[in-house]
Short mmCIF file of C-alpha atoms and ligand atoms in Angstrom, two decimals:
data_model
loop_
_atom_site.label_atom_id
_atom_site.label_comp_id
_atom_site.label_asym_id
_atom_site.label_seq_id
_atom_site.Cartn_x
_atom_site.Cartn_y
_atom_site.Cartn_z
CA MET K 146 17.51 15.68 -11.71
CA ARG K 147 15.45 12.76 -8.92
CA VAL K 148 18.33 11.93 -6.71
CA ALA K 149 17.37 8.55 -4.27
CA ILE K 150 18.20 9.20 -0.67
CA ALA K 151 18.58 6.05 1.01
CA GLY K 152 18.30 6.76 4.77
CA GLY K 153 16.58 9.81 6.41
CA GLY K 154 18.44 10.62 9.66
CA LEU K 155 19.68 14.41 9.23
CA ALA K 156 21.83 14.09 6.51
CA GLY K 157 19.32 12.47 4.38
CA LEU K 158 17.46 15.18 5.48
CA SER K 159 19.61 18.45 4.64
CA CYS K 160 21.01 16.85 1.48
CA ALA K 161 17.43 16.76 0.05
CA LYS K 162 16.82 19.77 1.13
CA TYR K 163 20.10 20.90 -0.08
CA LEU K 164 19.22 19.32 -3.13
CA VAL K 165 15.47 20.86 -4.05
CA ASP K 166 17.74 24.79 -3.17
CA ALA K 167 18.97 23.65 -6.59
CA GLY K 168 16.70 22.88 -8.65
CA HIS K 169 16.15 18.27 -7.43
CA THR K 170 14.16 16.65 -6.61
CA PRO K 171 14.52 13.91 -4.24
CA LEU K 172 13.25 11.05 -2.63
CA ILE K 173 14.25 10.23 0.94
CA LEU K 174 14.17 6.33 1.37
CA GLU K 175 13.92 5.41 5.49
CA ARG K 176 14.21 2.43 6.78
CA ASP K 177 12.16 3.12 10.46
CA SER K 178 8.33 4.40 10.98
CA VAL K 179 10.24 7.62 12.22
CA LEU K 180 12.97 9.86 9.95
CA GLY K 181 15.84 10.99 12.37
CA GLY K 182 17.81 8.34 13.09
CA LEU K 183 19.98 9.33 15.93
CA VAL K 184 17.68 11.77 16.78
CA ALA K 185 14.71 9.57 16.77
CA ALA K 186 12.22 9.78 18.86
CA TRP K 187 8.71 8.55 19.92
CA LYS K 188 6.63 8.61 22.40
CA ASP K 189 5.17 6.32 24.41
CA GLU K 190 2.19 4.25 26.15
CA ASP K 191 1.43 7.29 28.22
CA GLY K 192 2.72 9.78 25.44
CA ASP K 193 5.08 11.16 26.78
CA TRP K 194 8.79 11.27 24.28
CA ILE K 195 10.92 8.25 24.28
CA GLU K 196 14.43 9.80 22.99
CA THR K 197 16.97 8.00 20.62
CA GLY K 198 19.72 10.55 22.58
CA LEU K 199 20.07 13.71 24.68
CA HIS K 200 21.22 16.36 22.36
CA ALA K 201 22.67 19.83 22.90
CA PHE K 202 23.73 22.10 19.71
CA PHE K 203 26.72 24.40 19.84
CA GLY K 204 26.86 27.84 19.25
CA ALA K 205 29.41 26.28 16.82
CA TYR K 206 27.39 24.50 14.76
CA PRO K 207 27.17 27.36 12.10
CA ASN K 208 25.10 24.62 9.98
CA MET K 209 22.89 24.04 11.50
CA LEU K 210 22.08 27.67 12.70
CA GLN K 211 22.51 28.19 9.38
CA LEU K 212 20.10 25.60 8.65
CA LEU K 213 17.51 26.54 11.27
CA GLN K 214 17.22 29.95 10.44
CA GLU K 215 17.14 29.22 6.16
CA LEU K 216 13.96 26.88 7.05
CA GLY K 217 12.70 30.76 9.81
CA ILE K 218 13.00 28.06 13.40
CA GLU K 219 15.53 28.96 14.37
CA GLU K 220 13.86 30.47 17.69
CA ARG K 221 13.34 26.89 18.17
CA LEU K 222 17.07 26.43 20.31
CA GLN K 223 16.14 27.40 23.19
CA TRP K 224 19.43 29.00 24.42
CA LYS K 225 21.19 28.70 28.64
CA ALA K 226 23.60 30.77 30.06
CA HIS K 227 27.46 30.11 28.28
CA THR K 228 28.43 28.30 31.93
CA LEU K 229 29.70 24.98 31.37
CA ILE K 230 28.46 22.07 34.78
CA PHE K 231 30.34 19.31 35.66
CA ASN K 232 29.53 17.47 38.65
CA GLN K 233 32.36 16.82 41.42
CA PRO K 234 32.21 13.09 42.26
CA GLU K 235 34.59 14.24 45.24
CA LYS K 236 32.46 16.56 46.69
CA PRO K 237 28.77 14.55 45.71
CA GLY K 238 25.89 16.93 45.46
CA THR K 239 27.62 19.60 44.21
CA LEU K 240 28.76 21.26 41.53
CA SER K 241 31.30 22.95 39.23
CA ARG K 242 31.33 26.21 36.84
CA PHE K 243 33.27 27.15 33.74
CA ASP K 244 30.64 30.76 33.13
CA VAL K 245 32.33 32.52 29.69
CA PRO K 246 32.35 35.43 30.10
CA ASP K 247 31.01 37.71 27.18
CA ILE K 248 34.12 38.85 25.12
CA PRO K 249 36.10 38.06 22.25
CA ALA K 250 37.25 34.37 21.80
CA PRO K 251 39.48 32.49 23.15
CA PHE K 252 40.08 35.27 26.64
CA ASN K 253 36.31 34.40 26.99
CA VAL K 254 37.05 30.48 27.43
CA ILE K 255 40.70 31.68 28.70
CA LEU K 256 39.31 33.18 32.18
CA SER K 257 37.03 31.12 32.43
CA ILE K 258 39.42 28.58 33.41
CA LEU K 259 42.00 30.86 34.94
CA ARG K 260 38.66 31.45 37.23
CA ASN K 261 37.57 28.11 37.83
CA ASN K 262 39.28 27.16 41.00
CA ASP K 263 37.53 24.04 41.32
CA MET K 264 38.60 21.40 39.82
CA LEU K 265 42.27 22.45 38.18
CA THR K 266 45.99 24.28 40.38
CA TRP K 267 47.27 27.18 38.45
CA SER K 268 50.63 24.92 37.95
CA GLN K 269 47.77 22.78 36.71
CA LYS K 270 46.18 25.46 34.89
CA ILE K 271 49.27 26.86 32.60
CA ARG K 272 50.58 23.65 32.05
CA PHE K 273 47.89 22.47 30.25
CA ALA K 274 47.51 26.50 28.37
CA ILE K 275 51.37 25.90 27.74
CA GLY K 276 50.92 22.31 26.44
CA LEU K 277 47.44 24.18 24.04
CA LEU K 278 49.98 25.72 22.20
CA PRO K 279 50.32 24.33 19.00
CA ALA K 280 46.50 23.70 18.46
CA ILE K 281 46.47 27.23 19.12
CA VAL K 282 48.85 27.99 16.93
CA ARG K 283 49.01 25.76 14.37
CA GLY K 284 45.70 24.87 13.79
CA GLN K 285 43.34 22.86 12.45
CA GLN K 286 45.87 21.34 10.52
CA TYR K 287 49.10 20.56 13.69
CA VAL K 288 44.61 18.93 15.15
CA GLU K 289 44.56 16.39 12.08
CA ASP K 290 47.89 15.64 12.93
CA MET K 291 47.01 14.52 16.41
CA ASP K 292 45.24 12.23 15.02
CA ARG K 293 47.94 9.06 15.65
CA TYR K 294 47.66 9.63 19.45
CA SER K 295 44.53 9.01 21.97
CA LEU K 296 44.35 12.39 24.06
CA LEU K 297 45.59 10.32 26.81
CA GLU K 298 49.60 9.56 24.69
CA TRP K 299 48.75 13.32 23.53
CA LEU K 300 48.91 14.48 26.87
CA ARG K 301 51.60 12.88 27.57
CA HIS K 302 53.28 14.35 24.99
CA GLN K 303 52.45 17.80 25.72
CA GLY K 304 53.29 17.33 29.24
CA ILE K 305 49.95 18.12 30.97
CA ASP K 306 49.25 16.91 34.37
CA GLU K 307 46.95 14.31 34.47
CA GLN K 308 44.95 15.58 36.52
CA VAL K 309 42.96 17.42 34.14
CA ASN K 310 42.49 14.42 32.10
CA THR K 311 40.43 12.86 34.55
CA ASP K 312 39.01 16.02 35.60
CA ILE K 313 37.99 17.74 32.04
CA PHE K 314 39.03 15.17 29.65
CA ILE K 315 37.48 12.34 30.23
CA ALA K 316 34.07 14.22 29.96
CA ALA K 317 35.07 16.09 26.98
CA SER K 318 35.94 12.52 25.49
CA LYS K 319 32.51 11.42 26.87
CA ALA K 320 30.56 13.17 25.50
CA LEU K 321 32.39 14.40 21.62
CA THR K 322 32.33 10.15 21.11
CA PHE K 323 30.67 8.44 24.19
CA ILE K 324 33.82 6.36 24.87
CA ASN K 325 37.00 7.23 27.12
CA PRO K 326 41.03 9.23 26.58
CA ASP K 327 42.61 6.09 26.98
CA GLU K 328 40.10 5.10 23.18
CA VAL K 329 39.22 8.45 22.00
CA SER K 330 42.04 10.21 19.10
CA ALA K 331 43.38 13.29 20.38
CA THR K 332 42.19 14.90 17.24
CA ILE K 333 38.34 15.11 18.19
CA PRO K 334 38.26 16.77 22.09
CA LEU K 335 41.05 19.10 20.20
CA THR K 336 38.86 20.33 17.24
CA ALA K 337 36.06 21.21 20.17
CA LEU K 338 38.92 23.41 22.03
CA ASN K 339 39.87 24.62 19.01
CA ARG K 340 36.88 26.10 18.14
CA PHE K 341 35.99 26.56 21.73
CA LEU K 342 38.55 29.32 21.51
CA ARG K 343 38.19 30.36 18.11
CA GLU K 344 34.11 31.98 18.40
CA ARG K 345 32.88 34.26 21.27
CA TYR K 346 29.51 31.61 21.00
CA GLY K 347 31.41 28.38 19.96
CA SER K 348 31.06 26.93 23.68
CA LYS K 349 27.32 27.43 24.49
CA ILE K 350 24.81 25.32 23.97
CA ALA K 351 21.19 25.27 23.28
CA PHE K 352 18.40 22.26 23.63
CA LEU K 353 15.38 22.52 21.03
CA ASP K 354 12.49 23.41 22.56
CA GLY K 355 10.18 19.02 22.00
CA ALA K 356 10.97 16.36 20.10
CA PRO K 357 13.74 16.32 17.45
CA PRO K 358 11.22 14.29 14.62
CA GLU K 359 8.60 16.69 15.18
CA ARG K 360 10.21 19.99 15.85
CA LEU K 361 13.60 19.16 14.13
CA CYS K 362 12.66 16.98 10.93
CA GLN K 363 8.99 17.44 10.21
CA PRO K 364 10.33 21.53 8.89
CA ILE K 365 12.86 19.71 6.99
CA VAL K 366 9.91 17.39 5.12
CA ASP K 367 7.53 20.75 4.32
CA TYR K 368 10.40 22.35 3.35
CA VAL K 369 11.54 18.93 0.31
CA THR K 370 8.03 18.46 0.06
CA ALA K 371 6.64 22.05 -0.82
CA LEU K 372 9.31 22.34 -3.72
CA GLY K 373 8.47 18.61 -4.87
CA GLY K 374 10.16 16.12 -3.21
CA GLU K 375 9.13 13.81 -1.52
CA VAL K 376 9.71 11.06 1.55
CA ARG K 377 9.47 7.51 2.76
CA ILE K 378 9.58 6.10 5.51
CA ASN K 379 9.08 2.67 6.01
CA ALA K 380 10.95 2.39 3.47
CA PRO K 381 13.71 -0.28 3.72
CA LEU K 382 16.88 -0.67 0.68
CA LYS K 383 17.39 -3.44 0.09
CA GLN K 384 19.34 -3.95 -1.85
CA ILE K 385 22.14 -1.22 -4.44
CA VAL K 386 21.01 -3.14 -7.86
CA LEU K 387 24.32 -2.36 -10.47
CA ASN K 388 24.65 -1.96 -14.32
CA ALA K 389 27.22 -3.66 -15.87
CA ASP K 390 29.83 -0.99 -15.59
CA GLY K 391 29.37 -0.52 -12.11
CA THR K 392 27.20 2.73 -11.74
CA VAL K 393 24.00 2.05 -10.39
CA ASN K 394 20.74 0.31 -12.20
CA HIS K 395 18.07 1.48 -8.70
CA PHE K 396 17.99 1.19 -6.01
CA LEU K 397 15.58 -2.08 -5.15
CA ILE K 398 13.64 -1.12 -1.31
CA ARG K 399 11.49 -3.93 0.40
CA GLY K 400 8.22 -4.69 -0.28
CA LEU K 401 6.84 -5.03 3.82
CA LYS K 402 4.08 -7.30 5.02
CA ASP K 403 3.37 -9.38 2.26
CA ALA K 404 4.07 -6.14 -0.53
CA PRO K 405 6.52 -6.28 -3.38
CA ASP K 406 9.88 -5.06 -3.16
CA THR K 407 10.54 -1.93 -5.06
CA GLU K 408 12.85 -0.29 -7.35
CA ILE K 409 13.27 3.19 -7.73
CA VAL K 410 15.17 4.97 -10.11
CA ALA K 411 16.79 7.61 -10.30
CA ASP K 412 19.64 9.94 -11.64
CA ALA K 413 21.68 9.88 -9.05
CA TYR K 414 22.06 7.90 -6.06
CA VAL K 415 22.82 8.42 -2.36
CA SER K 416 23.36 6.85 1.37
CA ALA K 417 22.79 8.18 3.92
CA MET K 418 22.57 5.58 6.15
CA SER K 419 25.25 5.07 9.64
CA VAL K 420 28.91 3.43 7.26
CA ASP K 421 27.56 0.11 9.26
CA ALA K 422 24.13 -0.24 7.61
CA LEU K 423 26.00 0.39 4.63
CA LYS K 424 28.60 -1.80 4.45
CA LEU K 425 26.78 -4.38 4.62
CA MET K 426 25.20 -2.75 1.68
CA MET K 427 27.77 -2.83 -0.92
CA PRO K 428 27.56 -4.56 -4.08
CA GLU K 429 30.47 -6.83 -4.75
CA PRO K 430 31.90 -5.55 -7.16
CA TRP K 431 32.55 -1.98 -5.56
CA LYS K 432 33.92 -4.64 -2.45
CA SER K 433 37.67 -4.66 -4.02
CA LEU K 434 37.72 -0.84 -4.67
CA ALA K 435 40.28 1.66 -2.25
CA TYR K 436 37.38 3.62 -1.65
CA PHE K 437 35.16 1.68 -0.78
CA GLN K 438 37.81 -0.71 1.53
CA GLN K 439 37.82 2.41 4.25
CA LEU K 440 35.33 2.15 5.25
CA ALA K 441 36.51 -1.40 7.38
CA GLY K 442 37.81 1.19 10.03
CA LEU K 443 34.94 3.15 10.12
CA GLU K 444 32.35 1.17 13.07
CA GLY K 445 29.62 3.17 14.92
CA VAL K 446 30.65 3.38 19.04
CA PRO K 447 27.52 1.49 21.00
CA VAL K 448 25.93 4.29 23.72
CA ILE K 449 22.21 3.70 25.58
CA ASN K 450 19.79 6.76 26.70
CA VAL K 451 18.07 6.39 29.83
CA GLN K 452 15.10 8.86 31.02
CA ILE K 453 13.46 8.86 34.69
CA TRP K 454 10.67 9.86 35.09
CA PHE K 455 10.66 11.89 39.42
CA ASP K 456 7.87 11.88 41.77
CA ARG K 457 9.32 15.68 42.34
CA LYS K 458 11.90 18.44 41.55
CA LEU K 459 15.30 17.04 41.46
CA THR K 460 17.62 20.43 40.88
CA ASP K 461 16.03 24.02 39.19
CA VAL K 462 19.68 23.92 36.88
CA ASP K 463 18.84 24.77 33.26
CA GLN K 464 21.72 23.46 31.21
CA LEU K 465 23.77 20.00 29.77
CA LEU K 466 25.83 19.23 33.23
CA PHE K 467 28.36 16.61 32.82
CA SER K 468 28.32 14.31 34.76
CA ARG K 469 32.54 12.94 35.37
CA SER K 470 30.77 10.33 36.93
CA ALA K 471 32.82 6.23 34.98
CA LEU K 472 28.25 4.88 33.97
CA LEU K 473 27.49 8.38 33.01
CA SER K 474 28.55 10.61 29.76
CA VAL K 475 26.38 14.48 30.41
CA TYR K 476 22.16 14.29 31.50
CA ALA K 477 19.70 17.72 31.62
CA ASP K 478 17.02 17.84 33.66
CA MET K 479 14.16 18.37 31.08
CA SER K 480 11.81 18.86 33.19
CA ASN K 481 13.69 22.34 32.98
CA THR K 482 15.74 22.90 29.37
CA CYS K 483 12.80 21.40 27.40
CA ARG K 484 9.84 23.20 26.40
CA GLU K 485 7.45 20.67 25.20
CA TYR K 486 8.79 18.15 28.09
CA ALA K 487 8.70 21.57 31.25
CA ASP K 488 7.23 20.64 34.02
CA PRO K 489 6.79 22.68 37.51
CA ASP K 490 6.58 19.97 39.89
CA ARG K 491 8.89 16.64 38.47
CA SER K 492 12.10 15.96 37.53
CA MET K 493 12.72 14.19 33.75
CA LEU K 494 16.15 13.37 33.77
CA GLU K 495 17.80 12.11 30.91
CA LEU K 496 20.90 10.84 30.84
CA VAL K 497 23.58 9.13 28.36
CA LEU K 498 25.69 5.98 29.28
CA ALA K 499 28.83 5.94 27.97
CA PRO K 500 31.23 3.70 27.07
CA ALA K 501 28.37 1.16 27.10
CA GLN K 502 30.58 -1.92 25.71
CA ASP K 503 29.62 -3.70 28.90
CA TRP K 504 25.85 -2.23 29.62
CA ILE K 505 24.62 -2.46 25.77
CA GLY K 506 24.07 -6.62 25.98
CA GLN K 507 22.95 -6.01 29.83
CA SER K 508 18.52 -6.12 31.43
CA GLU K 509 16.97 -2.46 31.64
CA GLU K 510 16.49 -2.95 34.73
CA ALA K 511 20.37 -3.58 35.17
CA ILE K 512 20.80 -0.62 33.15
CA ILE K 513 18.61 1.45 35.73
CA ALA K 514 19.44 -0.33 39.01
CA ALA K 515 23.04 1.04 38.26
CA THR K 516 21.75 4.63 37.17
CA LEU K 517 20.60 4.97 39.85
CA GLN K 518 22.89 4.38 42.01
CA GLU K 519 24.84 6.61 40.23
CA LEU K 520 22.39 9.60 40.31
CA THR K 521 22.29 8.85 44.89
CA ARG K 522 25.80 10.86 44.25
CA LEU K 523 24.62 14.00 42.22
CA PHE K 524 21.45 14.77 44.67
CA PRO K 525 22.90 12.59 47.56
CA ASP K 526 19.80 14.69 49.41
CA GLN K 527 16.75 12.83 47.10
CA ILE K 528 18.16 9.46 45.59
CA PRO K 529 17.27 6.57 46.37
CA HIS K 530 15.11 9.07 49.96
CA PRO K 531 12.65 10.78 49.31
CA ALA K 532 12.85 11.31 45.44
CA GLN K 533 9.95 8.09 44.62
CA VAL K 534 11.17 7.44 40.40
CA LEU K 535 7.87 7.10 38.38
CA LYS K 536 9.11 6.35 35.35
CA ALA K 537 12.41 4.46 33.22
CA LYS K 538 13.33 3.80 29.81
CA VAL K 539 16.02 2.69 28.42
CA VAL K 540 17.05 3.24 24.62
CA LYS K 541 20.55 0.85 23.81
CA THR K 542 22.00 1.97 20.16
CA PRO K 543 24.88 -0.50 19.57
CA ARG K 544 26.39 1.44 16.49
CA SER K 545 25.88 4.33 17.12
CA VAL K 546 28.51 7.62 15.66
CA TYR K 547 31.17 5.98 14.28
CA LYS K 548 34.14 5.10 16.80
CA ALA K 549 37.14 8.05 17.14
CA THR K 550 40.42 5.92 17.87
CA PRO K 551 43.61 7.06 16.44
CA GLY K 552 43.98 6.99 12.90
CA ARG K 553 39.73 6.80 11.50
CA GLN K 554 40.65 10.40 9.75
CA GLN K 555 42.25 8.42 6.82
CA HIS K 556 39.07 6.73 6.81
CA ARG K 557 36.52 8.93 6.46
CA PRO K 558 35.38 8.96 2.82
CA GLN K 559 34.90 12.39 0.67
CA GLN K 560 31.21 12.84 -0.72
CA THR K 561 32.19 11.84 -4.00
CA THR K 562 32.92 8.68 -4.57
CA PRO K 563 34.30 6.69 -7.36
CA ILE K 564 30.68 5.55 -9.12
CA THR K 565 29.94 8.76 -10.95
CA ASN K 566 26.05 8.31 -10.59
CA PHE K 567 26.76 7.82 -6.30
CA PHE K 568 27.50 9.90 -2.94
CA LEU K 569 27.56 9.42 0.81
CA SER K 570 26.60 11.78 3.29
CA GLY K 571 26.73 10.85 6.89
CA SER K 572 28.13 12.06 9.98
CA TYR K 573 30.97 9.51 9.73
CA THR K 574 31.84 11.22 6.16
CA MET K 575 34.91 13.48 5.62
CA GLN K 576 33.69 17.12 7.09
CA PRO K 577 35.51 19.19 9.97
CA TYR K 578 32.31 18.85 12.78
CA LEU K 579 33.07 14.91 14.34
CA GLY K 580 29.45 12.75 14.07
CA SER K 581 27.92 14.98 15.01
CA MET K 582 24.49 16.74 14.32
CA GLU K 583 26.68 19.38 13.13
CA GLY K 584 28.67 17.28 11.21
CA ALA K 585 26.00 15.46 9.49
CA VAL K 586 23.89 18.53 8.18
CA LEU K 587 26.80 19.91 6.48
CA SER K 588 28.51 16.64 5.17
CA GLY K 589 24.08 16.86 2.76
CA LYS K 590 25.44 19.76 2.21
CA LEU K 591 28.86 18.91 0.67
CA THR K 592 25.79 15.49 -1.30
CA ALA K 593 24.19 17.87 -2.21
CA GLN K 594 26.59 20.67 -3.76
CA ALA K 595 28.32 17.81 -5.14
CA ILE K 596 25.64 16.31 -6.52
CA THR K 597 24.48 19.38 -8.13
CA LEU K 598 28.29 20.24 -9.63
CA ALA K 599 28.69 16.45 -11.10
CA ASN K 600 24.55 17.54 -12.38
CA PRO K 601 23.38 21.25 -12.85
CA ALA K 602 19.86 21.23 -12.92
CA PRO K 603 19.56 24.57 -14.67
CA SER K 604 20.41 27.92 -12.82
CA ALA K 605 21.58 25.75 -10.40
CA VAL K 606 25.16 25.56 -10.46
CA THR K 607 25.30 29.22 -9.47
CA GLN K 608 23.60 28.79 -6.82
CA ALA K 609 25.05 25.52 -5.11
CA LEU K 610 28.14 27.34 -5.67
CA ASN K 611 27.53 30.50 -3.66
CA SER K 612 25.73 28.95 -0.86
CA PRO K 613 27.70 29.28 1.96
CA LEU K 614 29.02 26.42 3.88
CA SER K 615 28.87 27.13 6.97
CA GLN K 616 28.31 31.77 7.04
CA PRO K 617 24.41 33.39 8.15
CA ALA K 618 21.62 32.83 5.52
CA THR K 619 20.99 36.35 4.38
CA ASN K 620 17.86 35.11 2.76
CA ALA K 621 15.82 32.15 1.86
CA ALA K 622 15.28 33.26 -1.50
CA THR K 623 15.12 30.18 -3.25
CA VAL K 624 11.89 28.74 -1.35
C1 FAD W 878 22.91 9.71 22.81
C2 FAD W 878 23.50 10.27 22.22
C3 FAD W 878 23.86 11.64 22.12
C4 FAD W 878 24.35 12.50 21.06
N1 FAD W 878 24.13 13.26 21.39
C5 FAD W 878 24.38 14.35 20.45
C6 FAD W 878 24.32 15.49 20.92
O1 FAD W 878 24.13 15.71 21.72
N2 FAD W 878 25.14 16.97 20.24
C7 FAD W 878 25.14 16.45 18.71
O2 FAD W 878 26.03 17.14 18.04
N3 FAD W 878 25.19 14.87 18.19
C8 FAD W 878 24.70 14.16 19.31
N4 FAD W 878 24.71 13.22 18.96
C9 FAD W 878 25.34 12.60 18.00
C10 FAD W 878 23.74 12.64 16.14
O3 FAD W 878 23.15 12.18 17.38
C11 FAD W 878 25.16 11.78 15.32
O4 FAD W 878 26.04 12.97 15.10
C12 FAD W 878 23.61 12.66 13.57
O5 FAD W 878 22.60 12.38 14.76
C13 FAD W 878 23.70 11.30 12.20
O6 FAD W 878 22.98 11.73 11.34
P1 FAD W 878 22.90 11.18 10.07
O7 FAD W 878 21.86 11.10 9.56
O8 FAD W 878 24.44 11.09 9.96
O9 FAD W 878 22.77 9.23 10.39
P2 FAD W 878 21.53 8.41 11.79
O10 FAD W 878 21.06 9.28 12.30
O11 FAD W 878 22.58 6.87 11.86
O12 FAD W 878 20.96 8.22 9.67
C14 FAD W 878 20.62 7.38 9.24
C15 FAD W 878 19.61 7.34 8.70
O13 FAD W 878 19.88 5.51 7.87
C16 FAD W 878 18.62 4.98 8.34
N5 FAD W 878 18.82 4.01 7.29
C17 FAD W 878 20.00 2.92 8.14
N6 FAD W 878 19.83 1.59 7.59
C18 FAD W 878 19.23 1.62 6.00
C19 FAD W 878 18.06 1.52 5.65
N7 FAD W 878 19.17 -0.52 4.60
N8 FAD W 878 17.08 1.76 4.00
C20 FAD W 878 16.65 3.50 4.74
N9 FAD W 878 17.25 3.44 6.02
C21 FAD W 878 18.41 2.62 7.11
C22 FAD W 878 18.36 4.98 10.21
O14 FAD W 878 16.88 4.65 10.77
C23 FAD W 878 18.66 6.22 9.96
O15 FAD W 878 17.50 7.10 9.83
C24 FAD W 878 24.40 11.49 19.77
C25 FAD W 878 23.85 11.34 19.29
C26 FAD W 878 23.38 9.59 20.29
C27 FAD W 878 23.23 8.60 19.62
#
């Protein structure tokens, strides 16, 4: 069966991968000249990679890890020491670590919290632990139910000290969703915490060993094309053209540089575009359907990625850092964390600026100046002197992952739509891993399974039904 997929981010790529596994023939149509969407990157005039975003992988990403295993590229993840590191704004230049011992969960995480005396007092820790009990005991259902509260409301409701918010949750909230705890749904940090408390290596962090388009997306493309699929870049979906009964007749692809538009006819159609792009393209007859109306409650959140090259080494920390500053979310010295960017003499900091609502319209110069100002607190001995900036780059994403404010869960759609030959994929669709790379990969897999169940390819149904959603693959028998 031929399946047209609009969008070559991780969701579209994962969907194509699992469709070829099930015996189908996917065709990915990506608008841009580079694959990856929110993980896209490109080289600048000096040959340096410019990334859409700093990306960290977690041990609690079973579907991503399974995909990498199936592609035979799991060694491209560079796993770091099992520790979470926070800057201490009240003591500029100092770090506080939550070292997670190699013992079973949840004791490893609990011990890491108990052993950290920089950030929380004993009474705060005990009240925090008691507040978390319902999430631990009642699990994901409780976590989902808490979507009616913002994180700040939930913390107050549970009697957890405000200090826990300022110390830990501001960092977690900004890192997970690019918004502050007074805005973020309590479901988001609770989901992450729940996984960290259940999985021994859930909070272990890894970095890809190079730029995602080459090191992550290209192997998927190679796999898909080797099995008969096709991937086209510079192929923007212009219109979803319908039959009289409301099903999809074809995708209309905009011709670039005066080329004519192209009709793509397939047996099934997938939108793996962001929710914002899909809403702009929604065919008129679909707008009255409740399923599509729910998308009105979802909208991408702004975020900014900043990369700064320095003339010297600022730190030897080989890990993601949570800045706990008002401006920044997480950052890393990529000259330490990423093999392809390694440099023993110079640092390249990659920093995520969030919330970015007030910054997205500002000039690059203003963003870089504010970031450097913030860095004087993170590296007081080095910035502004003696370290010199060699180069700085800013990538603005006005609409990234869906904005996870309270009440959004009910707006997240299933991958199967009421239109029999049209499916959705994307980290915003309903899956338990939030707006993340893991969520994108899982959504793609769920979409491929839904298509296969609705339209079995010869001898493919058993395969699709048996394909695990979260266990590591034991073989690549489908290749
Ligand atoms: C700064 C930043 C940092 C992040 N950090 C992390 C992290 O550390 N860990 C983590 O797990 N996640 C992180 N994420 C989130 C993660 O990148 C996303 O959740 C994931 O990549 C989303 O994948 P997707 O395929 O669902 O959507 P997208 O990546 O948005 O893909 C959608 C694709 O559709 C294409 N498209 C749009 N319109 C059209 C059209 N008309 N025709 C054809 N194609 C179209 C787009 O070009 C894009 O390629 C981060 C994101 C950002 C921006």
